[in-house]
Amino acid sequence: GAVVSQHPSRVICKSGTSVKIECRSLDFQATTMFWYRQFPKKSLMLMATSNEGSKATYEQGVEKDKFLINHASLTLSTLTVTSAHPEDSSFYICSARLTDSSNQPQHFGDGTRLSIL
Amino acid sequence: AQSVTQLDSHVSVSEGTPVLLRCNYSSSYSPSLFWYVQHPNKGLQLLLKYTSAATLVKGINGFEAEFKKSETSFHLTKPSAHMSDAAEYFCVVSDGNYGQNFVFGPGTRLSVLP
């Protein structure tokens, strides 16, 4: 149980393109999902917390107009990288939690490798 | 504030020998602690979790970890390494003082030599 699916797994596109990444909880409902960015050989950096039916909470230094998050249902959150540039190239990972309790694990998707040419 | 230290950025062991990955944390409250594994170009898989029940926690794939409050440690061990254990391992702390968020350690890369 507690499977999170992330799509696509890899995207290569030209500079200026907007890219949408989907994160789905397949067998549970998630009121909260999380979006992370991971640089090579580094740990995960939390970008934003996505709450179903409300605005996402962004971490300091993350541009909300650049990284648009929509959490329209209890099983789907999307991250749109708008007008992507080479510096946005990275590995993006989402996660979801069964409950909002801090002692519950997060379940992660397989990540999306974004490459901007 | 919470923080997590993983003392070794890289650990190398021979197949069949024990694994020890070290993790120390700081937390103002009773924390929940997790170990995750990440294989190349993949997401994170939960190995085990500690949430104030038994201090010795058994996880998947033969891994276990012991919560030691006096030492603020949560080291991950496995009696016998397998080639498939080669990956990146992250120690994570979470407590109610920090809302729902996780604080990740920097990670330890485990290499398993034949």
Tab-separated table of C-alpha atoms in Angstrom, chain B residues 26-96:
chain	number	residue	atom	x	y	z
B	26	SER	CA	18.684	17.240	17.373
B	27	SER	CA	15.071	17.937	18.214
B	28	SER	CA	13.291	19.976	20.825
B	29	TYR	CA	10.463	17.494	21.122
B	30	SER	CA	9.989	13.756	20.980
B	31	PRO	CA	10.939	13.101	17.401
B	32	SER	CA	9.871	10.599	14.831
B	33	LEU	CA	12.815	9.209	12.890
B	34	PHE	CA	12.977	7.498	9.542
B	35	TRP	CA	15.511	5.880	7.258
B	36	TYR	CA	14.996	5.981	3.518
B	37	VAL	CA	16.993	4.436	0.673
B	38	GLN	CA	17.387	5.929	-2.783
B	39	HIS	CA	18.693	4.016	-5.772
B	40	PRO	CA	20.054	6.000	-8.741
B	41	ASN	CA	17.450	8.119	-10.527
B	42	LYS	CA	14.708	6.826	-8.268
B	43	GLY	CA	12.541	8.177	-5.494
B	44	LEU	CA	12.967	7.305	-1.841
B	45	GLN	CA	11.836	4.039	-0.307
B	46	LEU	CA	11.019	3.794	3.391
B	47	LEU	CA	13.250	1.319	5.210
B	48	LEU	CA	11.963	1.788	8.728
B	49	LYS	CA	10.542	4.297	11.189
B	50	TYR	CA	10.702	5.085	14.896
B	51	THR	CA	7.680	6.750	16.461
B	52	SER	CA	8.156	6.411	20.261
B	53	ALA	CA	7.338	2.720	20.508
B	54	ALA	CA	10.085	0.087	20.709
B	55	THR	CA	13.558	1.603	20.526
B	56	LEU	CA	14.871	-1.192	18.314
B	57	VAL	CA	13.105	-0.974	15.002
B	58	LYS	CA	13.186	-3.633	12.328
B	59	GLY	CA	12.689	-2.656	8.728
B	60	ILE	CA	12.664	-4.150	5.282
B	61	ASN	CA	15.505	-6.032	3.603
B	62	GLY	CA	17.109	-7.026	6.910
B	63	PHE	CA	17.821	-3.500	8.108
B	64	GLU	CA	17.252	-2.334	11.644
B	65	ALA	CA	17.927	0.782	13.693
B	66	GLU	CA	18.144	1.577	17.376
B	67	PHE	CA	16.861	4.812	18.864
B	68	LYS	CA	19.161	5.997	21.666
B	69	LYS	CA	17.804	9.132	23.263
B	70	SER	CA	20.826	9.640	25.534
B	71	GLU	CA	23.092	9.677	22.493
B	72	THR	CA	20.561	11.366	20.168
B	73	SER	CA	21.372	8.676	17.657
B	74	PHE	CA	19.467	6.462	15.262
B	75	HIS	CA	22.103	4.353	13.521
B	76	LEU	CA	21.121	1.953	10.742
B	77	THR	CA	22.572	-1.555	10.678
B	78	LYS	CA	22.415	-4.739	8.670
B	79	PRO	CA	24.246	-7.955	9.604
B	80	SER	CA	25.282	-8.894	6.086
B	81	ALA	CA	25.524	-6.560	3.107
B	82	HIS	CA	24.210	-7.550	-0.302
B	83	MET	CA	25.229	-6.056	-3.619
B	84	SER	CA	21.703	-4.722	-4.059
B	85	ASP	CA	22.120	-2.612	-0.906
B	86	ALA	CA	24.418	-0.208	-2.756
B	87	ALA	CA	22.499	3.079	-2.767
B	88	GLU	CA	22.114	6.432	-1.015
B	89	TYR	CA	20.644	6.370	2.488
B	90	PHE	CA	18.905	9.289	4.180
B	91	CYS	CA	18.114	9.717	7.855
B	92	VAL	CA	15.081	11.940	8.473
B	93	VAL	CA	13.650	13.583	11.589
B	94	SER	CA	10.164	14.929	12.069
B	95	ASP	CA	8.488	16.394	15.120
B	96	GLY	CA	5.343	18.254	15.943
